[in-house]
């Protein structure tokens, strides 16, 4: 056997052993060997290396089924960390995250009037702030960035984002040169759908994540693989056209879905309605609503405010047909809905489910699950982390990978 082949087998065995400990620990070495049909000697050697490196802890004796008590081992998620960065059209967040995607600390900054390279410099500023508080960079396994737009994940380049005016920005190279660690870059929706599968424990081989918030997007998994397209431009759900003679979008198209159901679009409709003297509890004095948030909008829907309810019906009227198109194209097992405008709005969810049940092809829509995201408001940070963790735990965690 060639040296390269032997090394690959060792790396694969090591990955299998570590992932077994992650998923089933505390567990004994003998149980790991039996579960994976790997020799006890191979397991013992790999576990000892991982204990020495800090990825696994030895806990002591477990219960015996006869004979000597086995020594139990478990995954040690807090001995190392990663930096997760989420860039959206309205906010930039950076966080220290452990190896189970748990957020340990975070920093955030409103995007406001930042564009192009300014957005990247703002993200660097947040990472610097985190590093000032946690100086053990030798414990950092890498940086992972989730960003909306067309992303070349292999090269770590944001090819195009119209709202933030990002074009051919080599984020991976910029951050790797500055911090001296490995960097991952992925489209935010691809990252979140990956997190739903890995961390949210969604047992679907074919599923679509759709978000409606400060933008509209989708992440698609087909046959257990993220659908990216040739140049990273797949799944731009928000830029599907719903009105050929409609609103002009930053992307150059007309009538893009994002311009009808995103939070900025909803906010604009609320302000316009108030200016036309439409009564609503969102502006009891009749003037522009101060610091209106999606949470306030959801509260108005729950209280039966006619304007809020009417806008919810409009959102469902656009989103429902959009989801039907996705269902008829991809025939997923599940649609997972997230984002600020969906997570807290049971009325919108009900309307969308009803529309899909009536209009999607019967063969494609049953037994389809339409559920809300399990990741909550931290979906983008957890999503970014999941991209790194999937890659990191897929292969051997050799000491060379941890600088």
mmCIF file of C-alpha atoms in Angstrom, residues 69-363:
data_model
loop_
_atom_site.group_PDB
_atom_site.id
_atom_site.type_symbol
_atom_site.label_atom_id
_atom_site.label_comp_id
_atom_site.label_asym_id
_atom_site.label_seq_id
_atom_site.Cartn_x
_atom_site.Cartn_y
_atom_site.Cartn_z
ATOM 1 C CA UNK A 69 -14.857 -1.056 33.873
ATOM 2 C CA UNK A 70 -14.321 0.735 30.547
ATOM 3 C CA UNK A 71 -12.686 4.176 30.459
ATOM 4 C CA UNK A 72 -15.098 6.654 28.898
ATOM 5 C CA UNK A 73 -14.169 9.480 26.528
ATOM 6 C CA UNK A 74 -16.137 12.485 25.327
ATOM 7 C CA UNK A 75 -15.825 15.333 22.868
ATOM 8 C CA UNK A 76 -14.244 18.543 24.252
ATOM 9 C CA UNK A 77 -15.962 21.394 22.341
ATOM 10 C CA UNK A 78 -14.614 24.259 24.446
ATOM 11 C CA UNK A 79 -10.881 23.652 24.093
ATOM 12 C CA UNK A 80 -10.898 25.319 20.685
ATOM 13 C CA UNK A 81 -13.111 27.895 19.009
ATOM 14 C CA UNK A 82 -13.901 29.423 15.653
ATOM 15 C CA UNK A 83 -14.883 32.927 14.615
ATOM 16 C CA UNK A 84 -18.236 33.086 12.867
ATOM 17 C CA UNK A 85 -19.109 36.176 10.820
ATOM 18 C CA UNK A 86 -22.546 36.998 9.435
ATOM 19 C CA UNK A 87 -22.897 39.831 6.941
ATOM 20 C CA UNK A 88 -26.429 40.843 5.999
ATOM 21 C CA UNK A 89 -27.930 43.834 4.226
ATOM 22 C CA UNK A 90 -28.633 45.530 7.574
ATOM 23 C CA UNK A 91 -26.209 44.192 10.201
ATOM 24 C CA UNK A 92 -22.764 42.634 10.556
ATOM 25 C CA UNK A 93 -22.174 40.186 13.415
ATOM 26 C CA UNK A 94 -19.072 38.341 14.564
ATOM 27 C CA UNK A 95 -18.918 35.742 17.312
ATOM 28 C CA UNK A 96 -16.656 33.342 19.137
ATOM 29 C CA UNK A 97 -18.270 29.920 18.673
ATOM 30 C CA UNK A 98 -17.276 26.594 20.217
ATOM 31 C CA UNK A 99 -16.975 23.340 18.285
ATOM 32 C CA UNK A 100 -20.654 22.524 18.862
ATOM 33 C CA UNK A 101 -21.737 25.816 17.245
ATOM 34 C CA UNK A 102 -22.598 27.395 20.610
ATOM 35 C CA UNK A 103 -22.109 31.169 20.612
ATOM 36 C CA UNK A 104 -19.756 32.234 23.422
ATOM 37 C CA UNK A 105 -19.515 35.995 22.778
ATOM 38 C CA UNK A 106 -20.453 38.363 19.978
ATOM 39 C CA UNK A 107 -20.114 41.823 18.499
ATOM 40 C CA UNK A 108 -22.431 43.557 16.044
ATOM 41 C CA UNK A 109 -22.625 46.699 13.923
ATOM 42 C CA UNK A 110 -25.454 48.193 11.851
ATOM 43 C CA UNK A 111 -24.544 48.391 8.167
ATOM 44 C CA UNK A 112 -26.242 51.765 7.524
ATOM 45 C CA UNK A 113 -24.318 53.490 4.697
ATOM 46 C CA UNK A 114 -21.474 50.987 4.335
ATOM 47 C CA UNK A 115 -20.734 49.646 0.874
ATOM 48 C CA UNK A 116 -18.104 47.561 -0.879
ATOM 49 C CA UNK A 117 -14.747 47.341 0.887
ATOM 50 C CA UNK A 118 -16.179 49.353 3.806
ATOM 51 C CA UNK A 119 -18.364 46.363 4.688
ATOM 52 C CA UNK A 120 -15.341 44.067 4.863
ATOM 53 C CA UNK A 121 -13.360 46.559 6.941
ATOM 54 C CA UNK A 122 -16.293 46.810 9.363
ATOM 55 C CA UNK A 123 -16.305 43.006 9.712
ATOM 56 C CA UNK A 124 -12.547 43.064 10.361
ATOM 57 C CA UNK A 125 -13.132 45.665 13.068
ATOM 58 C CA UNK A 126 -15.573 43.333 14.845
ATOM 59 C CA UNK A 127 -13.162 40.392 14.599
ATOM 60 C CA UNK A 128 -10.411 42.567 16.062
ATOM 61 C CA UNK A 129 -12.665 43.497 18.980
ATOM 62 C CA UNK A 130 -13.352 39.828 19.677
ATOM 63 C CA UNK A 131 -9.666 38.975 19.521
ATOM 64 C CA UNK A 132 -8.806 41.738 21.976
ATOM 65 C CA UNK A 133 -11.041 39.974 24.511
ATOM 66 C CA UNK A 134 -9.842 36.467 23.668
ATOM 67 C CA UNK A 135 -6.190 36.491 22.726
ATOM 68 C CA UNK A 136 -5.549 32.744 22.367
ATOM 69 C CA UNK A 137 -5.447 32.737 18.570
ATOM 70 C CA UNK A 138 -3.596 29.410 18.695
ATOM 71 C CA UNK A 139 -6.938 27.944 19.834
ATOM 72 C CA UNK A 140 -8.783 29.345 16.792
ATOM 73 C CA UNK A 141 -9.442 26.688 14.141
ATOM 74 C CA UNK A 142 -10.530 29.260 11.572
ATOM 75 C CA UNK A 143 -12.912 31.995 10.470
ATOM 76 C CA UNK A 144 -16.158 31.331 8.617
ATOM 77 C CA UNK A 145 -18.129 34.054 6.840
ATOM 78 C CA UNK A 146 -21.739 33.890 5.634
ATOM 79 C CA UNK A 147 -22.735 36.661 3.228
ATOM 80 C CA UNK A 148 -25.734 37.201 0.914
ATOM 81 C CA UNK A 149 -25.268 37.298 -2.838
ATOM 82 C CA UNK A 150 -23.450 35.209 -5.394
ATOM 83 C CA UNK A 151 -20.545 33.547 -3.596
ATOM 84 C CA UNK A 152 -17.759 31.410 -5.034
ATOM 85 C CA UNK A 153 -17.246 29.244 -1.966
ATOM 86 C CA UNK A 154 -14.295 27.369 -3.459
ATOM 87 C CA UNK A 155 -12.305 30.563 -4.024
ATOM 88 C CA UNK A 156 -13.764 32.441 -1.051
ATOM 89 C CA UNK A 157 -14.905 35.335 -3.238
ATOM 90 C CA UNK A 158 -18.145 37.325 -3.140
ATOM 91 C CA UNK A 159 -18.861 37.679 -6.828
ATOM 92 C CA UNK A 160 -21.881 39.965 -6.554
ATOM 93 C CA UNK A 161 -24.176 41.571 -3.995
ATOM 94 C CA UNK A 162 -26.255 44.445 -5.337
ATOM 95 C CA UNK A 163 -27.393 45.983 -2.053
ATOM 96 C CA UNK A 164 -23.964 46.052 -0.388
ATOM 97 C CA UNK A 165 -22.210 46.778 -3.684
ATOM 98 C CA UNK A 166 -19.834 43.867 -3.270
ATOM 99 C CA UNK A 167 -18.230 42.671 -6.475
ATOM 100 C CA UNK A 168 -15.347 40.199 -6.749
ATOM 101 C CA UNK A 169 -14.265 40.741 -3.125
ATOM 102 C CA UNK A 170 -11.732 38.052 -2.112
ATOM 103 C CA UNK A 171 -12.828 37.813 1.530
ATOM 104 C CA UNK A 172 -10.992 34.538 2.160
ATOM 105 C CA UNK A 173 -7.615 35.889 1.092
ATOM 106 C CA UNK A 174 -8.108 39.197 2.919
ATOM 107 C CA UNK A 175 -8.908 37.515 6.253
ATOM 108 C CA UNK A 176 -6.413 34.663 5.906
ATOM 109 C CA UNK A 177 -3.565 37.105 5.302
ATOM 110 C CA UNK A 178 -4.575 39.277 8.260
ATOM 111 C CA UNK A 179 -5.194 36.566 10.859
ATOM 112 C CA UNK A 180 -3.088 33.627 9.692
ATOM 113 C CA UNK A 181 -5.867 31.046 9.970
ATOM 114 C CA UNK A 182 -7.922 29.109 7.446
ATOM 115 C CA UNK A 183 -11.024 30.961 6.201
ATOM 116 C CA UNK A 184 -14.321 29.691 4.776
ATOM 117 C CA UNK A 185 -16.785 31.883 2.832
ATOM 118 C CA UNK A 186 -20.310 30.804 1.879
ATOM 119 C CA UNK A 187 -23.628 32.257 0.740
ATOM 120 C CA UNK A 188 -25.727 32.893 3.845
ATOM 121 C CA UNK A 189 -28.700 30.789 2.763
ATOM 122 C CA UNK A 190 -26.503 27.853 1.803
ATOM 123 C CA UNK A 191 -24.901 28.129 5.229
ATOM 124 C CA UNK A 192 -28.237 28.151 7.047
ATOM 125 C CA UNK A 193 -29.735 25.201 5.188
ATOM 126 C CA UNK A 194 -26.546 23.280 5.993
ATOM 127 C CA UNK A 195 -26.939 24.216 9.672
ATOM 128 C CA UNK A 196 -30.567 23.108 9.659
ATOM 129 C CA UNK A 197 -29.466 19.687 8.467
ATOM 130 C CA UNK A 198 -26.408 19.324 10.716
ATOM 131 C CA UNK A 199 -27.296 21.199 13.882
ATOM 132 C CA UNK A 200 -31.077 21.357 13.624
ATOM 133 C CA UNK A 201 -31.108 17.574 13.048
ATOM 134 C CA UNK A 202 -33.364 17.745 10.008
ATOM 135 C CA UNK A 203 -33.388 14.235 8.592
ATOM 136 C CA UNK A 204 -34.256 15.233 5.041
ATOM 137 C CA UNK A 205 -32.202 14.456 1.938
ATOM 138 C CA UNK A 206 -34.099 17.090 -0.069
ATOM 139 C CA UNK A 207 -35.129 20.314 1.615
ATOM 140 C CA UNK A 208 -35.352 24.039 0.975
ATOM 141 C CA UNK A 209 -34.766 26.814 3.498
ATOM 142 C CA UNK A 210 -36.509 30.109 2.687
ATOM 143 C CA UNK A 211 -35.962 33.321 4.620
ATOM 144 C CA UNK A 212 -37.984 36.520 4.585
ATOM 145 C CA UNK A 213 -36.389 39.384 6.501
ATOM 146 C CA UNK A 214 -34.238 42.288 5.398
ATOM 147 C CA UNK A 215 -33.924 40.280 2.191
ATOM 148 C CA UNK A 216 -35.467 37.183 0.634
ATOM 149 C CA UNK A 217 -33.390 34.104 -0.097
ATOM 150 C CA UNK A 218 -33.302 30.336 -0.285
ATOM 151 C CA UNK A 219 -30.886 27.514 0.405
ATOM 152 C CA UNK A 220 -31.480 24.186 -1.316
ATOM 153 C CA UNK A 221 -30.241 20.711 -0.430
ATOM 154 C CA UNK A 222 -30.797 17.981 -3.026
ATOM 155 C CA UNK A 223 -29.639 14.414 -2.372
ATOM 156 C CA UNK A 224 -27.880 15.600 0.801
ATOM 157 C CA UNK A 225 -25.774 18.156 -1.115
ATOM 158 C CA UNK A 226 -26.089 21.948 -1.193
ATOM 159 C CA UNK A 227 -27.182 23.184 -4.613
ATOM 160 C CA UNK A 228 -24.839 26.061 -5.549
ATOM 161 C CA UNK A 229 -24.857 26.226 -9.331
ATOM 162 C CA UNK A 230 -21.831 26.564 -11.590
ATOM 163 C CA UNK A 231 -20.668 29.938 -10.225
ATOM 164 C CA UNK A 232 -22.435 30.036 -6.867
ATOM 165 C CA UNK A 233 -25.501 31.831 -8.195
ATOM 166 C CA UNK A 234 -28.167 29.178 -7.575
ATOM 167 C CA UNK A 235 -31.090 29.677 -5.192
ATOM 168 C CA UNK A 236 -31.453 33.455 -5.662
ATOM 169 C CA UNK A 237 -35.128 33.115 -4.756
ATOM 170 C CA UNK A 238 -35.509 36.801 -3.886
ATOM 171 C CA UNK A 239 -34.591 37.724 -7.446
ATOM 172 C CA UNK A 240 -37.241 35.617 -9.125
ATOM 173 C CA UNK A 241 -39.647 37.923 -10.955
ATOM 174 C CA UNK A 242 -43.277 38.115 -9.814
ATOM 175 C CA UNK A 243 -44.310 41.173 -11.869
ATOM 176 C CA UNK A 244 -42.704 41.869 -15.256
ATOM 177 C CA UNK A 245 -43.865 45.496 -15.155
ATOM 178 C CA UNK A 246 -43.175 45.901 -11.443
ATOM 179 C CA UNK A 247 -40.631 47.629 -9.234
ATOM 180 C CA UNK A 248 -37.072 48.036 -10.569
ATOM 181 C CA UNK A 249 -34.590 46.053 -8.464
ATOM 182 C CA UNK A 250 -30.932 46.839 -7.709
ATOM 183 C CA UNK A 251 -30.044 43.693 -9.673
ATOM 184 C CA UNK A 252 -31.404 45.344 -12.841
ATOM 185 C CA UNK A 253 -34.498 43.154 -13.127
ATOM 186 C CA UNK A 254 -38.105 44.229 -12.632
ATOM 187 C CA UNK A 255 -40.613 42.835 -10.161
ATOM 188 C CA UNK A 256 -38.215 40.806 -8.008
ATOM 189 C CA UNK A 257 -39.962 39.009 -5.142
ATOM 190 C CA UNK A 258 -37.655 40.658 -2.578
ATOM 191 C CA UNK A 259 -39.115 44.084 -3.414
ATOM 192 C CA UNK A 260 -42.602 42.936 -2.389
ATOM 193 C CA UNK A 261 -42.207 40.862 0.761
ATOM 194 C CA UNK A 262 -38.912 41.809 2.471
ATOM 195 C CA UNK A 263 -38.984 43.891 5.644
ATOM 196 C CA UNK A 264 -37.873 47.103 3.850
ATOM 197 C CA UNK A 265 -40.753 46.611 1.394
ATOM 198 C CA UNK A 266 -43.227 45.963 4.213
ATOM 199 C CA UNK A 267 -41.956 48.971 6.165
ATOM 200 C CA UNK A 268 -42.382 51.140 3.070
ATOM 201 C CA UNK A 269 -45.993 50.002 2.674
ATOM 202 C CA UNK A 270 -46.723 50.777 6.309
ATOM 203 C CA UNK A 271 -45.284 54.298 6.030
ATOM 204 C CA UNK A 272 -47.178 54.949 2.775
ATOM 205 C CA UNK A 273 -50.443 53.735 4.304
ATOM 206 C CA UNK A 274 -49.985 55.975 7.350
ATOM 207 C CA UNK A 275 -49.240 58.973 5.129
ATOM 208 C CA UNK A 276 -52.580 58.296 3.464
ATOM 209 C CA UNK A 277 -54.218 58.407 6.895
ATOM 210 C CA UNK A 278 -54.816 54.660 7.198
ATOM 211 C CA UNK A 279 -55.587 53.932 10.844
ATOM 212 C CA UNK A 280 -53.231 51.484 12.565
ATOM 213 C CA UNK A 281 -51.969 50.812 16.055
ATOM 214 C CA UNK A 282 -48.467 50.975 14.569
ATOM 215 C CA UNK A 283 -48.840 54.773 14.530
ATOM 216 C CA UNK A 284 -51.480 55.751 17.099
ATOM 217 C CA UNK A 285 -50.766 59.453 16.683
ATOM 218 C CA UNK A 286 -51.166 59.269 12.932
ATOM 219 C CA UNK A 287 -47.529 60.109 12.183
ATOM 220 C CA UNK A 288 -44.610 58.005 10.961
ATOM 221 C CA UNK A 289 -43.986 55.019 13.274
ATOM 222 C CA UNK A 290 -40.854 55.564 15.391
ATOM 223 C CA UNK A 291 -38.278 52.738 15.239
ATOM 224 C CA UNK A 292 -40.758 50.265 13.830
ATOM 225 C CA UNK A 293 -39.480 46.674 14.031
ATOM 226 C CA UNK A 294 -40.726 43.329 12.696
ATOM 227 C CA UNK A 295 -41.584 42.398 16.301
ATOM 228 C CA UNK A 296 -43.920 45.399 16.537
ATOM 229 C CA UNK A 297 -45.485 44.412 13.221
ATOM 230 C CA UNK A 298 -46.099 40.852 14.474
ATOM 231 C CA UNK A 299 -47.690 42.211 17.643
ATOM 232 C CA UNK A 300 -50.054 44.314 15.540
ATOM 233 C CA UNK A 301 -51.020 41.233 13.503
ATOM 234 C CA UNK A 302 -51.777 39.305 16.704
ATOM 235 C CA UNK A 303 -53.968 42.160 17.907
ATOM 236 C CA UNK A 304 -55.939 42.096 14.658
ATOM 237 C CA UNK A 305 -54.756 45.477 13.338
ATOM 238 C CA UNK A 306 -56.372 45.727 9.902
ATOM 239 C CA UNK A 307 -53.350 47.266 8.172
ATOM 240 C CA UNK A 308 -50.947 44.656 9.591
ATOM 241 C CA UNK A 309 -53.351 41.825 8.706
ATOM 242 C CA UNK A 310 -53.842 43.158 5.168
ATOM 243 C CA UNK A 311 -50.087 43.359 4.616
ATOM 244 C CA UNK A 312 -49.666 39.824 5.956
ATOM 245 C CA UNK A 313 -52.224 38.640 3.405
ATOM 246 C CA UNK A 314 -50.268 40.453 0.673
ATOM 247 C CA UNK A 315 -47.025 38.793 1.753
ATOM 248 C CA UNK A 316 -48.700 35.381 1.665
ATOM 249 C CA UNK A 317 -50.119 36.246 -1.762
ATOM 250 C CA UNK A 318 -46.602 36.642 -3.156
ATOM 251 C CA UNK A 319 -44.739 34.079 -1.034
ATOM 252 C CA UNK A 320 -47.263 31.268 -1.557
ATOM 253 C CA UNK A 321 -46.889 31.166 -5.369
ATOM 254 C CA UNK A 322 -43.123 31.470 -4.988
ATOM 255 C CA UNK A 323 -43.013 28.401 -2.752
ATOM 256 C CA UNK A 324 -45.270 26.483 -5.122
ATOM 257 C CA UNK A 325 -42.765 27.165 -7.907
ATOM 258 C CA UNK A 326 -39.920 25.827 -5.738
ATOM 259 C CA UNK A 327 -41.939 22.754 -4.770
ATOM 260 C CA UNK A 328 -42.892 21.963 -8.362
ATOM 261 C CA UNK A 329 -39.280 22.438 -9.504
ATOM 262 C CA UNK A 330 -37.443 20.520 -6.782
ATOM 263 C CA UNK A 331 -40.013 18.236 -5.103
ATOM 264 C CA UNK A 332 -38.473 18.610 -1.603
ATOM 265 C CA UNK A 333 -39.389 16.643 1.494
ATOM 266 C CA UNK A 334 -39.566 19.853 3.534
ATOM 267 C CA UNK A 335 -39.737 23.626 3.254
ATOM 268 C CA UNK A 336 -38.180 25.369 6.257
ATOM 269 C CA UNK A 337 -39.190 28.996 6.755
ATOM 270 C CA UNK A 338 -37.087 31.531 8.647
ATOM 271 C CA UNK A 339 -36.333 35.228 8.904
ATOM 272 C CA UNK A 340 -37.780 38.057 10.954
ATOM 273 C CA UNK A 341 -41.057 38.233 9.045
ATOM 274 C CA UNK A 342 -41.911 34.546 9.360
ATOM 275 C CA UNK A 343 -40.614 33.189 12.661
ATOM 276 C CA UNK A 344 -43.151 34.992 14.858
ATOM 277 C CA UNK A 345 -46.083 35.202 12.440
ATOM 278 C CA UNK A 346 -48.386 32.205 12.826
ATOM 279 C CA UNK A 347 -50.984 33.830 10.552
ATOM 280 C CA UNK A 348 -48.502 34.099 7.672
ATOM 281 C CA UNK A 349 -47.404 30.504 8.168
ATOM 282 C CA UNK A 350 -51.026 29.323 8.136
ATOM 283 C CA UNK A 351 -51.832 31.290 4.968
ATOM 284 C CA UNK A 352 -48.766 29.956 3.162
ATOM 285 C CA UNK A 353 -49.470 26.341 4.135
ATOM 286 C CA UNK A 354 -53.052 26.716 2.917
ATOM 287 C CA UNK A 355 -51.966 28.187 -0.418
ATOM 288 C CA UNK A 356 -49.393 25.451 -1.036
ATOM 289 C CA UNK A 357 -51.915 22.723 -0.185
ATOM 290 C CA UNK A 358 -54.313 24.113 -2.782
ATOM 291 C CA UNK A 359 -51.930 24.978 -5.612
ATOM 292 C CA UNK A 360 -48.814 22.772 -5.565
ATOM 293 C CA UNK A 361 -48.846 19.637 -7.695
ATOM 294 C CA UNK A 362 -50.339 16.931 -5.489
ATOM 295 C CA UNK A 363 -47.575 14.450 -6.264
#
